[in-house]
GROMACS .gro file of C-alpha atoms in nm:
model
  282
    1UNK     CA    1   0.030   0.607  -0.808
    2UNK     CA    2   0.332   0.837  -0.824
    3UNK     CA    3   0.579   0.613  -1.005
    4UNK     CA    4   0.350   0.471  -1.276
    5UNK     CA    5   0.072   0.733  -1.256
    6UNK     CA    6  -0.184   0.454  -1.198
    7UNK     CA    7  -0.438   0.443  -0.914
    8UNK     CA    8  -0.445   0.063  -0.902
    9UNK     CA    9  -0.768  -0.064  -0.746
   10UNK     CA   10  -0.631  -0.419  -0.734
   11UNK     CA   11  -0.489  -0.344  -0.390
   12UNK     CA   12  -0.831  -0.366  -0.226
   13UNK     CA   13  -0.826  -0.735  -0.317
   14UNK     CA   14  -0.455  -0.820  -0.302
   15UNK     CA   15  -0.429  -0.704   0.061
   16UNK     CA   16  -0.686  -0.969   0.154
   17UNK     CA   17  -0.510  -1.222  -0.069
   18UNK     CA   18  -0.185  -1.174   0.120
   19UNK     CA   19  -0.362  -1.214   0.453
   20UNK     CA   20  -0.551  -1.525   0.339
   21UNK     CA   21  -0.243  -1.699   0.195
   22UNK     CA   22  -0.032  -1.620   0.501
   23UNK     CA   23  -0.290  -1.745   0.753
   24UNK     CA   24  -0.375  -2.062   0.559
   25UNK     CA   25  -0.009  -2.159   0.524
   26UNK     CA   26   0.072  -2.092   0.890
   27UNK     CA   27  -0.234  -2.292   0.999
   28UNK     CA   28  -0.104  -2.579   0.785
   29UNK     CA   29   0.238  -2.579   0.949
   30UNK     CA   30   0.443  -2.352   0.721
   31UNK     CA   31   0.702  -2.121   0.885
   32UNK     CA   32   0.593  -1.757   0.906
   33UNK     CA   33   0.876  -1.644   0.676
   34UNK     CA   34   0.771  -1.890   0.406
   35UNK     CA   35   0.408  -1.783   0.447
   36UNK     CA   36   0.501  -1.416   0.397
   37UNK     CA   37   0.705  -1.494   0.087
   38UNK     CA   38   0.411  -1.695  -0.053
   39UNK     CA   39   0.174  -1.406   0.027
   40UNK     CA   40   0.404  -1.167  -0.160
   41UNK     CA   41   0.415  -1.397  -0.463
   42UNK     CA   42   0.034  -1.429  -0.459
   43UNK     CA   43   0.007  -1.049  -0.463
   44UNK     CA   44   0.254  -1.029  -0.751
   45UNK     CA   45   0.039  -1.278  -0.942
   46UNK     CA   46  -0.264  -1.053  -0.889
   47UNK     CA   47  -0.063  -0.757  -1.019
   48UNK     CA   48   0.043  -0.965  -1.320
   49UNK     CA   49  -0.323  -1.031  -1.405
   50UNK     CA   50  -0.408  -0.661  -1.381
   51UNK     CA   51  -0.104  -0.572  -1.592
   52UNK     CA   52  -0.196  -0.821  -1.863
   53UNK     CA   53  -0.555  -0.700  -1.865
   54UNK     CA   54  -0.421  -0.349  -1.926
   55UNK     CA   55  -0.132  -0.412  -2.166
   56UNK     CA   56  -0.235  -0.728  -2.354
   57UNK     CA   57  -0.612  -0.678  -2.360
   58UNK     CA   58  -0.621  -0.299  -2.392
   59UNK     CA   59  -0.843  -0.251  -2.086
   60UNK     CA   60  -0.794   0.088  -1.914
   61UNK     CA   61  -0.580   0.053  -1.601
   62UNK     CA   62  -0.851   0.154  -1.355
   63UNK     CA   63  -1.102  -0.092  -1.506
   64UNK     CA   64  -0.837  -0.367  -1.513
   65UNK     CA   65  -0.783  -0.312  -1.141
   66UNK     CA   66  -1.157  -0.328  -1.073
   67UNK     CA   67  -1.188  -0.656  -1.264
   68UNK     CA   68  -0.900  -0.819  -1.076
   69UNK     CA   69  -1.026  -0.687  -0.744
   70UNK     CA   70  -1.370  -0.834  -0.817
   71UNK     CA   71  -1.220  -1.172  -0.907
   72UNK     CA   72  -1.002  -1.172  -0.596
   73UNK     CA   73  -1.309  -1.165  -0.372
   74UNK     CA   74  -1.397  -1.518  -0.487
   75UNK     CA   75  -1.032  -1.624  -0.497
   76UNK     CA   76  -0.981  -1.514  -0.136
   77UNK     CA   77  -1.289  -1.708  -0.025
   78UNK     CA   78  -1.146  -2.014  -0.198
   79UNK     CA   79  -0.806  -1.969  -0.034
   80UNK     CA   80  -0.952  -1.934   0.316
   81UNK     CA   81  -1.171  -2.236   0.254
   82UNK     CA   82  -0.874  -2.458   0.163
   83UNK     CA   83  -0.911  -2.788   0.348
   84UNK     CA   84  -1.230  -2.679   0.523
   85UNK     CA   85  -1.488  -2.783   0.267
   86UNK     CA   86  -1.603  -2.443   0.145
   87UNK     CA   87  -1.526  -2.072   0.133
   88UNK     CA   88  -1.476  -1.884   0.459
   89UNK     CA   89  -1.514  -1.511   0.506
   90UNK     CA   90  -1.304  -1.513   0.823
   91UNK     CA   91  -1.014  -1.733   0.934
   92UNK     CA   92  -0.871  -1.687   1.288
   93UNK     CA   93  -0.513  -1.758   1.390
   94UNK     CA   94  -0.390  -1.750   1.751
   95UNK     CA   95  -0.051  -1.624   1.866
   96UNK     CA   96  -0.072  -1.884   2.146
   97UNK     CA   97  -0.059  -2.174   1.899
   98UNK     CA   98   0.167  -2.030   1.629
   99UNK     CA   99   0.488  -1.826   1.644
  100UNK     CA  100   0.361  -1.519   1.459
  101UNK     CA  101   0.594  -1.236   1.363
  102UNK     CA  102   0.365  -0.959   1.490
  103UNK     CA  103   0.066  -0.956   1.724
  104UNK     CA  104  -0.150  -0.684   1.872
  105UNK     CA  105  -0.115  -0.858   2.209
  106UNK     CA  106   0.243  -0.733   2.248
  107UNK     CA  107   0.191  -0.374   2.135
  108UNK     CA  108   0.229  -0.237   2.492
  109UNK     CA  109   0.535  -0.448   2.583
  110UNK     CA  110   0.885  -0.301   2.574
  111UNK     CA  111   1.037  -0.611   2.416
  112UNK     CA  112   1.176  -0.739   2.088
  113UNK     CA  113   0.837  -0.885   1.996
  114UNK     CA  114   0.671  -0.544   2.010
  115UNK     CA  115   0.506  -0.510   1.665
  116UNK     CA  116   0.608  -0.144   1.639
  117UNK     CA  117   0.976  -0.238   1.657
  118UNK     CA  118   0.932  -0.527   1.412
  119UNK     CA  119   0.750  -0.305   1.162
  120UNK     CA  120   1.008  -0.026   1.191
  121UNK     CA  121   1.277  -0.280   1.099
  122UNK     CA  122   1.058  -0.413   0.816
  123UNK     CA  123   1.006  -0.062   0.678
  124UNK     CA  124   1.378   0.024   0.699
  125UNK     CA  125   1.474  -0.293   0.510
  126UNK     CA  126   1.198  -0.234   0.256
  127UNK     CA  127   1.312   0.124   0.190
  128UNK     CA  128   1.667  -0.002   0.140
  129UNK     CA  129   1.561  -0.273  -0.105
  130UNK     CA  130   1.336  -0.039  -0.305
  131UNK     CA  131   1.603   0.230  -0.313
  132UNK     CA  132   1.848  -0.023  -0.455
  133UNK     CA  133   1.595  -0.161  -0.705
  134UNK     CA  134   1.490   0.175  -0.845
  135UNK     CA  135   1.856   0.264  -0.890
  136UNK     CA  136   1.911  -0.031  -1.123
  137UNK     CA  137   1.862  -0.008  -1.500
  138UNK     CA  138   1.531  -0.193  -1.475
  139UNK     CA  139   1.410   0.028  -1.191
  140UNK     CA  140   1.506   0.345  -1.380
  141UNK     CA  141   1.318   0.213  -1.684
  142UNK     CA  142   1.011   0.166  -1.467
  143UNK     CA  143   1.034   0.521  -1.334
  144UNK     CA  144   1.091   0.658  -1.685
  145UNK     CA  145   0.774   0.482  -1.802
  146UNK     CA  146   0.571   0.657  -1.534
  147UNK     CA  147   0.730   0.994  -1.610
  148UNK     CA  148   0.674   0.984  -1.986
  149UNK     CA  149   0.571   0.668  -2.171
  150UNK     CA  150   0.632   0.815  -2.517
  151UNK     CA  151   0.986   0.923  -2.432
  152UNK     CA  152   1.054   0.591  -2.260
  153UNK     CA  153   0.950   0.403  -2.575
  154UNK     CA  154   1.170   0.632  -2.783
  155UNK     CA  155   1.464   0.525  -2.564
  156UNK     CA  156   1.394   0.159  -2.645
  157UNK     CA  157   1.209   0.068  -2.323
  158UNK     CA  158   0.931  -0.188  -2.353
  159UNK     CA  159   0.672   0.006  -2.153
  160UNK     CA  160   0.426  -0.284  -2.144
  161UNK     CA  161   0.678  -0.494  -1.954
  162UNK     CA  162   0.764  -0.213  -1.711
  163UNK     CA  163   0.396  -0.140  -1.642
  164UNK     CA  164   0.329  -0.508  -1.567
  165UNK     CA  165   0.643  -0.523  -1.351
  166UNK     CA  166   0.539  -0.212  -1.158
  167UNK     CA  167   0.195  -0.353  -1.086
  168UNK     CA  168   0.350  -0.683  -0.977
  169UNK     CA  169   0.593  -0.514  -0.737
  170UNK     CA  170   0.326  -0.288  -0.587
  171UNK     CA  171   0.072  -0.565  -0.534
  172UNK     CA  172   0.342  -0.794  -0.396
  173UNK     CA  173   0.421  -0.532  -0.132
  174UNK     CA  174   0.052  -0.484  -0.058
  175UNK     CA  175   0.006  -0.861  -0.012
  176UNK     CA  176   0.310  -0.867   0.218
  177UNK     CA  177   0.143  -0.595   0.424
  178UNK     CA  178  -0.176  -0.803   0.421
  179UNK     CA  179   0.014  -1.102   0.562
  180UNK     CA  180   0.156  -0.887   0.843
  181UNK     CA  181  -0.184  -0.729   0.912
  182UNK     CA  182  -0.355  -1.068   0.937
  183UNK     CA  183  -0.097  -1.181   1.192
  184UNK     CA  184  -0.127  -0.856   1.387
  185UNK     CA  185  -0.506  -0.867   1.418
  186UNK     CA  186  -0.519  -1.246   1.461
  187UNK     CA  187  -0.731  -1.334   1.158
  188UNK     CA  188  -0.771  -1.289   0.785
  189UNK     CA  189  -1.097  -1.145   0.664
  190UNK     CA  190  -1.257  -1.120   0.321
  191UNK     CA  191  -1.315  -0.746   0.372
  192UNK     CA  192  -0.979  -0.658   0.529
  193UNK     CA  193  -0.861  -0.487   0.210
  194UNK     CA  194  -1.169  -0.269   0.162
  195UNK     CA  195  -1.062   0.096   0.142
  196UNK     CA  196  -0.691   0.012   0.107
  197UNK     CA  197  -0.661   0.231  -0.203
  198UNK     CA  198  -0.786   0.533  -0.006
  199UNK     CA  199  -0.542   0.470   0.280
  200UNK     CA  200  -0.258   0.421   0.031
  201UNK     CA  201  -0.337   0.743  -0.154
  202UNK     CA  202  -0.368   0.927   0.177
  203UNK     CA  203  -0.025   0.802   0.285
  204UNK     CA  204   0.138   0.908  -0.042
  205UNK     CA  205  -0.024   1.250  -0.064
  206UNK     CA  206   0.005   1.344   0.306
  207UNK     CA  207   0.370   1.240   0.308
  208UNK     CA  208   0.437   1.431  -0.013
  209UNK     CA  209   0.264   1.749   0.102
  210UNK     CA  210   0.419   1.757   0.451
  211UNK     CA  211   0.767   1.620   0.380
  212UNK     CA  212   0.812   1.665   0.003
  213UNK     CA  213   1.040   1.970   0.018
  214UNK     CA  214   1.248   1.819   0.298
  215UNK     CA  215   1.296   1.494   0.103
  216UNK     CA  216   1.384   1.662  -0.227
  217UNK     CA  217   1.673   1.859  -0.076
  218UNK     CA  218   1.851   1.552   0.061
  219UNK     CA  219   2.123   1.343  -0.096
  220UNK     CA  220   1.916   1.024  -0.076
  221UNK     CA  221   1.602   1.203  -0.198
  222UNK     CA  222   1.420   0.891  -0.320
  223UNK     CA  223   1.482   0.705   0.006
  224UNK     CA  224   1.347   1.003   0.201
  225UNK     CA  225   1.044   1.010  -0.029
  226UNK     CA  226   0.972   0.644   0.052
  227UNK     CA  227   1.009   0.719   0.422
  228UNK     CA  228   0.770   1.015   0.388
  229UNK     CA  229   0.500   0.777   0.259
  230UNK     CA  230   0.533   0.568   0.577
  231UNK     CA  231   0.514   0.884   0.790
  232UNK     CA  232   0.210   0.993   0.588
  233UNK     CA  233   0.034   0.668   0.677
  234UNK     CA  234   0.117   0.717   1.045
  235UNK     CA  235  -0.017   1.074   1.040
  236UNK     CA  236  -0.334   0.959   0.861
  237UNK     CA  237  -0.408   0.709   1.136
  238UNK     CA  238  -0.322   0.962   1.408
  239UNK     CA  239  -0.583   1.196   1.261
  240UNK     CA  240  -0.822   0.902   1.228
  241UNK     CA  241  -0.778   0.816   1.598
  242UNK     CA  242  -0.818   1.180   1.695
  243UNK     CA  243  -1.153   1.193   1.517
  244UNK     CA  244  -1.260   0.873   1.696
  245UNK     CA  245  -1.153   1.036   2.024
  246UNK     CA  246  -1.387   1.324   1.939
  247UNK     CA  247  -1.666   1.060   1.930
  248UNK     CA  248  -1.750   1.123   1.566
  249UNK     CA  249  -2.018   0.873   1.449
  250UNK     CA  250  -1.849   0.557   1.318
  251UNK     CA  251  -2.076   0.550   1.012
  252UNK     CA  252  -1.918   0.880   0.900
  253UNK     CA  253  -1.557   0.756   0.906
  254UNK     CA  254  -1.549   0.658   0.538
  255UNK     CA  255  -1.680   1.004   0.450
  256UNK     CA  256  -1.411   1.157   0.668
  257UNK     CA  257  -1.141   0.946   0.498
  258UNK     CA  258  -1.257   1.057   0.154
  259UNK     CA  259  -1.259   1.423   0.260
  260UNK     CA  260  -0.907   1.402   0.407
  261UNK     CA  261  -0.767   1.243   0.090
  262UNK     CA  262  -0.952   1.497  -0.131
  263UNK     CA  263  -0.807   1.788   0.069
  264UNK     CA  264  -0.450   1.662   0.048
  265UNK     CA  265  -0.490   1.581  -0.322
  266UNK     CA  266  -0.610   1.935  -0.385
  267UNK     CA  267  -0.334   2.109  -0.188
  268UNK     CA  268  -0.050   2.056  -0.443
  269UNK     CA  269  -0.276   2.173  -0.728
  270UNK     CA  270  -0.390   2.483  -0.539
  271UNK     CA  271  -0.032   2.567  -0.436
  272UNK     CA  272   0.088   2.538  -0.797
  273UNK     CA  273  -0.202   2.751  -0.917
  274UNK     CA  274  -0.122   3.015  -0.658
  275UNK     CA  275   0.245   3.017  -0.762
  276UNK     CA  276   0.150   3.062  -1.128
  277UNK     CA  277  -0.076   3.354  -1.037
  278UNK     CA  278   0.203   3.522  -0.842
  279UNK     CA  279   0.442   3.471  -1.136
  280UNK     CA  280   0.189   3.616  -1.380
  281UNK     CA  281   0.127   3.920  -1.161
  282UNK     CA  282   0.499   3.999  -1.155
   0.00000   0.00000   0.00000
């Protein structure tokens, strides 16, 4: 959303794709690491389809994401039905039978298998890898495309390739998250990715609004920006749990999520508008 200026709706489907691929492979005897790599590659393939819809077929990015997301619903049913004689909307996996990387069962244990510790390590490694990648020539080309496509093309950058690459990287990461989520909750589900775009936008915007100034003043500004997105997601879920604690009706939670994202999306615009007014008055 921030790097390519695209709100990619593919993620609502690719999260479920990652979970489905990971669970199916683990159930069929594949090591968890291999299953997560396969889930990431499946997500990258979904991003490739969206990118080609947009760049090769001329379909607007948001519609391309909707089309891929729609197709992934059937694809995910097919994946979870592999070897079972038909599509399945839900596929359980037990931590008792398989050596999963994360599980909700151990969330209260002060041990190395505590999912919070595992995910902190995952996030730290991920931030390091992304920081390195976006510092390369290819990564800088991708960021330049999002900043100004016309200028990027004038510098000799093939923006179609960078857009496709960006969508592949983002959906690969989403599918990786889907694989971890499926392990954590103990099953993959056809609807597990529903609303992922809202949560993702909330994480980006909340992190940017609350930690943006702090991140921009640091030496490793981009790494701090990536970390702020993770903190934004944590804060979003803390607010979500607080609302549940207030016994707000569960049927209103989607409305609440939309309102929270809308507020945080509006804050930067309103702050900029206020600054311009102060400058004009002077």
